[in-house]
Short mmCIF file of C-alpha atoms in Angstrom, two decimals:
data_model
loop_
_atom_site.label_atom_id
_atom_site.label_comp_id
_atom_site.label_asym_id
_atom_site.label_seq_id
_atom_site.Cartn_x
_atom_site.Cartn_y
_atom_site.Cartn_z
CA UNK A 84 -18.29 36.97 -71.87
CA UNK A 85 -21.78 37.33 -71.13
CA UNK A 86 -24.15 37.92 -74.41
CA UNK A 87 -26.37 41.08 -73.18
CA UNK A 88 -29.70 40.11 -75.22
CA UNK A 89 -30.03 36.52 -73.83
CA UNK A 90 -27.69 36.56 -70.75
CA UNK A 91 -25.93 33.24 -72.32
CA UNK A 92 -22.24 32.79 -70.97
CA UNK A 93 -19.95 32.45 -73.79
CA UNK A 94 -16.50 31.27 -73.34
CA UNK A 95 -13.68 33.28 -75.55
CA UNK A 96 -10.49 32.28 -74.35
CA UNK A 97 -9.38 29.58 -76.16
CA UNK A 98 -5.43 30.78 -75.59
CA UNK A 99 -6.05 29.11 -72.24
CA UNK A 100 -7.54 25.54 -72.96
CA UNK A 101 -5.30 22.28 -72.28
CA UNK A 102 -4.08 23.42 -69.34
CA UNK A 103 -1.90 26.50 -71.02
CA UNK A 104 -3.49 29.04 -68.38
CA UNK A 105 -1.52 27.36 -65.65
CA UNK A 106 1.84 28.25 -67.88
CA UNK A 107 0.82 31.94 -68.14
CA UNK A 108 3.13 34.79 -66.48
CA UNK A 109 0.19 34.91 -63.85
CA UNK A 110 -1.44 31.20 -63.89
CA UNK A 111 -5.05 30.60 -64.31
CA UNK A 112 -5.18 28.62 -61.67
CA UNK A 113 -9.38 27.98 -61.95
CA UNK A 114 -11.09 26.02 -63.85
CA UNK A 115 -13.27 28.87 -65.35
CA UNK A 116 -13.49 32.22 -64.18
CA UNK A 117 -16.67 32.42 -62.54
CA UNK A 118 -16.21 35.79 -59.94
CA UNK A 119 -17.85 37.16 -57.52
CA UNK A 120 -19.69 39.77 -59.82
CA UNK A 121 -20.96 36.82 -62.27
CA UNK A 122 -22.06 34.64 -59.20
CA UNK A 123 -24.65 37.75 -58.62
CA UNK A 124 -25.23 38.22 -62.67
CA UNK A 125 -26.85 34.83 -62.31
CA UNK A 126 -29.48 35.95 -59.58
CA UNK A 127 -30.79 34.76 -56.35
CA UNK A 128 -30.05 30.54 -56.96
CA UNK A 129 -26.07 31.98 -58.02
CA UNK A 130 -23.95 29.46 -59.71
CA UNK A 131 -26.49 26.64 -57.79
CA UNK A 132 -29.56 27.61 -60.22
CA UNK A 133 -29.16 27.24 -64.27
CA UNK A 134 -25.74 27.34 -64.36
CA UNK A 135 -25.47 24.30 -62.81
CA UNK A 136 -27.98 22.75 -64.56
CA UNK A 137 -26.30 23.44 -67.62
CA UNK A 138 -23.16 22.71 -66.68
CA UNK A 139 -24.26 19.36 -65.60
CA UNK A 140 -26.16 18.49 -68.62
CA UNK A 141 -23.13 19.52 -71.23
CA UNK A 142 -20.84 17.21 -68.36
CA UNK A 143 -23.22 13.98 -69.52
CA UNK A 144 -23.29 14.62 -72.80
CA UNK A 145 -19.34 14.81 -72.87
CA UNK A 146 -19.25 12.10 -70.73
CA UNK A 147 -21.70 9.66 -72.79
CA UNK A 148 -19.43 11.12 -75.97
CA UNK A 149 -16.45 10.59 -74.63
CA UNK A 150 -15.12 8.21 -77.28
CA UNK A 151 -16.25 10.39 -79.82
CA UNK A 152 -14.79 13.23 -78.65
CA UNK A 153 -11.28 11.92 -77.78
CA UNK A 154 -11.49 10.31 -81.26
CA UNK A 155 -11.54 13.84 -82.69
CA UNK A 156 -8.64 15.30 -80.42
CA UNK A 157 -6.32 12.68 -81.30
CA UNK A 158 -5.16 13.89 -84.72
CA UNK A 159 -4.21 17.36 -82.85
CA UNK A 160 -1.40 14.96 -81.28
CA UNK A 161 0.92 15.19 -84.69
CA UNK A 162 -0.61 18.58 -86.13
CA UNK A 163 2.19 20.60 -86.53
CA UNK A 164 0.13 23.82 -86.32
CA UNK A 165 -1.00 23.78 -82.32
CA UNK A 166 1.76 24.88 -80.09
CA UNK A 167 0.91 22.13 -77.33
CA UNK A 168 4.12 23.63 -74.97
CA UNK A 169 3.72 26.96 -75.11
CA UNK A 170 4.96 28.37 -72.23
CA UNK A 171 5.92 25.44 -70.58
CA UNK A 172 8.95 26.38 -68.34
CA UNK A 173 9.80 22.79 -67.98
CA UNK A 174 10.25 21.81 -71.49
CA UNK A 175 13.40 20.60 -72.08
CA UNK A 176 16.00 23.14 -74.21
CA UNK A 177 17.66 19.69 -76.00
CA UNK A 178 15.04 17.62 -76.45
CA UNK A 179 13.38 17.79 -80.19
CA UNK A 180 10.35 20.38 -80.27
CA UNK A 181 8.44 17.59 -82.33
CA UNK A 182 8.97 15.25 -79.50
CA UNK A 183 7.99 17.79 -76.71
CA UNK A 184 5.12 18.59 -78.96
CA UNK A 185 3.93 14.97 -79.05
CA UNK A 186 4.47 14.35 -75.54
CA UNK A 187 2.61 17.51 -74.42
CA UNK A 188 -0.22 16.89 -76.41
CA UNK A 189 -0.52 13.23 -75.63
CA UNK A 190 -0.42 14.66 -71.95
CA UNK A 191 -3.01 17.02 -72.43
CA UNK A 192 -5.46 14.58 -73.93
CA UNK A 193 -4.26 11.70 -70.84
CA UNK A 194 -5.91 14.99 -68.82
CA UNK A 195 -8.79 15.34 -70.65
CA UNK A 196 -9.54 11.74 -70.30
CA UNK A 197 -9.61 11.79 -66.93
CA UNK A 198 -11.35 14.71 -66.60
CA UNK A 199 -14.12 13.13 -68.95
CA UNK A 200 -13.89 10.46 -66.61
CA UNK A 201 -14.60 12.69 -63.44
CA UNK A 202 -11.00 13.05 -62.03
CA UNK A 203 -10.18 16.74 -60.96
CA UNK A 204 -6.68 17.09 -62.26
CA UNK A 205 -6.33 20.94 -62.02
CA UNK A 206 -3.26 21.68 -60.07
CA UNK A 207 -2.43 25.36 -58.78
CA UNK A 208 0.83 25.56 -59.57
CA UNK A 209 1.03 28.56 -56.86
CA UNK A 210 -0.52 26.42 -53.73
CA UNK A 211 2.73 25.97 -52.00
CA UNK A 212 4.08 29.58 -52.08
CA UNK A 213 0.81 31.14 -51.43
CA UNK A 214 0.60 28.38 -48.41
CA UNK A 215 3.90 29.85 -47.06
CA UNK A 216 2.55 33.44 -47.54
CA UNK A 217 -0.67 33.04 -45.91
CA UNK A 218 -0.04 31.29 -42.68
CA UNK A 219 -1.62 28.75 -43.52
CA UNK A 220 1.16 26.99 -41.80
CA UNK A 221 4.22 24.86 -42.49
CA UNK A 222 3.81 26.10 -47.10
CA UNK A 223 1.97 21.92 -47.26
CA UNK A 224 -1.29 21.66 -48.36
CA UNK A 225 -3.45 21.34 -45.65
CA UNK A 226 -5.74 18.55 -45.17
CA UNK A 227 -5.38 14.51 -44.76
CA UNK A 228 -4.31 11.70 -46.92
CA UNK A 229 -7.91 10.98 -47.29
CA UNK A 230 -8.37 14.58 -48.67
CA UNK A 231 -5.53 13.84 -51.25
CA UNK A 232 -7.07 10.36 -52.72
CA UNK A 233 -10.03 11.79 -52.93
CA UNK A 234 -8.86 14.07 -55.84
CA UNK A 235 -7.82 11.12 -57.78
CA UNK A 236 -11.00 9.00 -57.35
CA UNK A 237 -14.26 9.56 -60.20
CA UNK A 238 -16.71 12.28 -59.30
CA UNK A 239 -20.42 11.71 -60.67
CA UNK A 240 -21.62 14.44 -62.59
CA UNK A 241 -23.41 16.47 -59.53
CA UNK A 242 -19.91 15.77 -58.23
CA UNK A 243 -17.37 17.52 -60.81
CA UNK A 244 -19.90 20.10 -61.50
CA UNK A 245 -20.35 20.96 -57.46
CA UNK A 246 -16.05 20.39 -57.20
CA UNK A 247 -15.39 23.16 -60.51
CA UNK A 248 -17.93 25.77 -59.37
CA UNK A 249 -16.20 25.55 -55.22
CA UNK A 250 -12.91 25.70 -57.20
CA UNK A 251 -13.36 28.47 -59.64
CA UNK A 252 -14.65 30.52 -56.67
CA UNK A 253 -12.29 30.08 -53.76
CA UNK A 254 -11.05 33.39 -52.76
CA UNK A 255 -7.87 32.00 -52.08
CA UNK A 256 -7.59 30.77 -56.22
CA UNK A 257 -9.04 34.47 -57.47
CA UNK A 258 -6.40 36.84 -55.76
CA UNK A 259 -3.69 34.78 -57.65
CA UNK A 260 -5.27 35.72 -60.86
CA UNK A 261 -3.81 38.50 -63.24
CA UNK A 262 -4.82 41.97 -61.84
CA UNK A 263 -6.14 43.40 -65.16
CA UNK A 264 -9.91 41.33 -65.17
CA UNK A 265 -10.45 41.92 -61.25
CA UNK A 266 -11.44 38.38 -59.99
CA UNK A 267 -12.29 39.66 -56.73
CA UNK A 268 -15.13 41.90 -58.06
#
């Protein structure tokens, strides 16, 4: 959502934090959307000019916070009113909702540590079937082991900032989106 009298970007979809976009009927499978049409919204520097900027700034902050703010999230581990598993295909149908509860949310904040941290975590849970659809050869991920470590190794701010913006706008990500917001406009 873009406020019209200061041209802030305001994020609204909270249904889709901890990961629950990726469990969707249609996965988010971005980090944020950040389309074609909002690229150009942001002028001539695109996402490379205040966006950035911003982005980077909030991403130390968090980062200098961290303790803080992981010290707040843990209490939503046992609060019986966030559905952690919502949509989760794999949750088990014997195991204890509590349990799944706990363990999903104890998940989620293992990701947001790392993420805090500078790890990209965010896994398209549609890479290997659009892979196979593509031609983009044998339905593996293409690249080297190198490729694959780096995705577990720290990113400096500049890093994680440069990693989500490349992520939330590969073409390859928006076309697997849901139909309805047009990602590709």
């Amino acid at each position: 959502l873009v406020e019209t009298t200061s041209g802030r970007v305001i994020h609204v979809d909270f249904d889709c934090i901890f990961d629950k976009g990726l469990n969707l009927p249609r996965p988010e499978v971005v980090p944020f959307r950040l389309t074609p049409n909002m690229l150009d919204a942001f002028g001539p520097t695109g996402a490379n000019g205040m966006f950035s900027s911003g982005m980077e700034s909030s991403l130390e902050i968090l980062r200098g916070n961290k303790d803080t703010l992981l010290s707040v999230l843990e209490p939503f581990i046992k609060d019986p009113v966030i559905d952690w598993k919502r949509h989760r295909s794999q949750q088990s149908k014997t195991a204890s909702p509590l349990k799944n509860s706990t363990h999903e949310a104890k998940r989620s904040i293992h990701v947001i540590r790392e993420r805090l941290s500078g790890v990209y975590n965010l896994r398209n849970p549609n890479l290997q079937k659009y892979l196979k659809h593509s031609g983009s050869g044998s339905g593996r991920a293409s690249g080297t082991e190198d490729e694959c470590m780096m995705e577990i190794l720290p990113l400096s701010v500049e890093g994680q900032v440069q990693k989500l913006c490349r992520e939330a706008t590969k073409t390859e990500s928006l076309v697997q989106l849901y139909v309805g917001w047009m990602p590709w406009v």
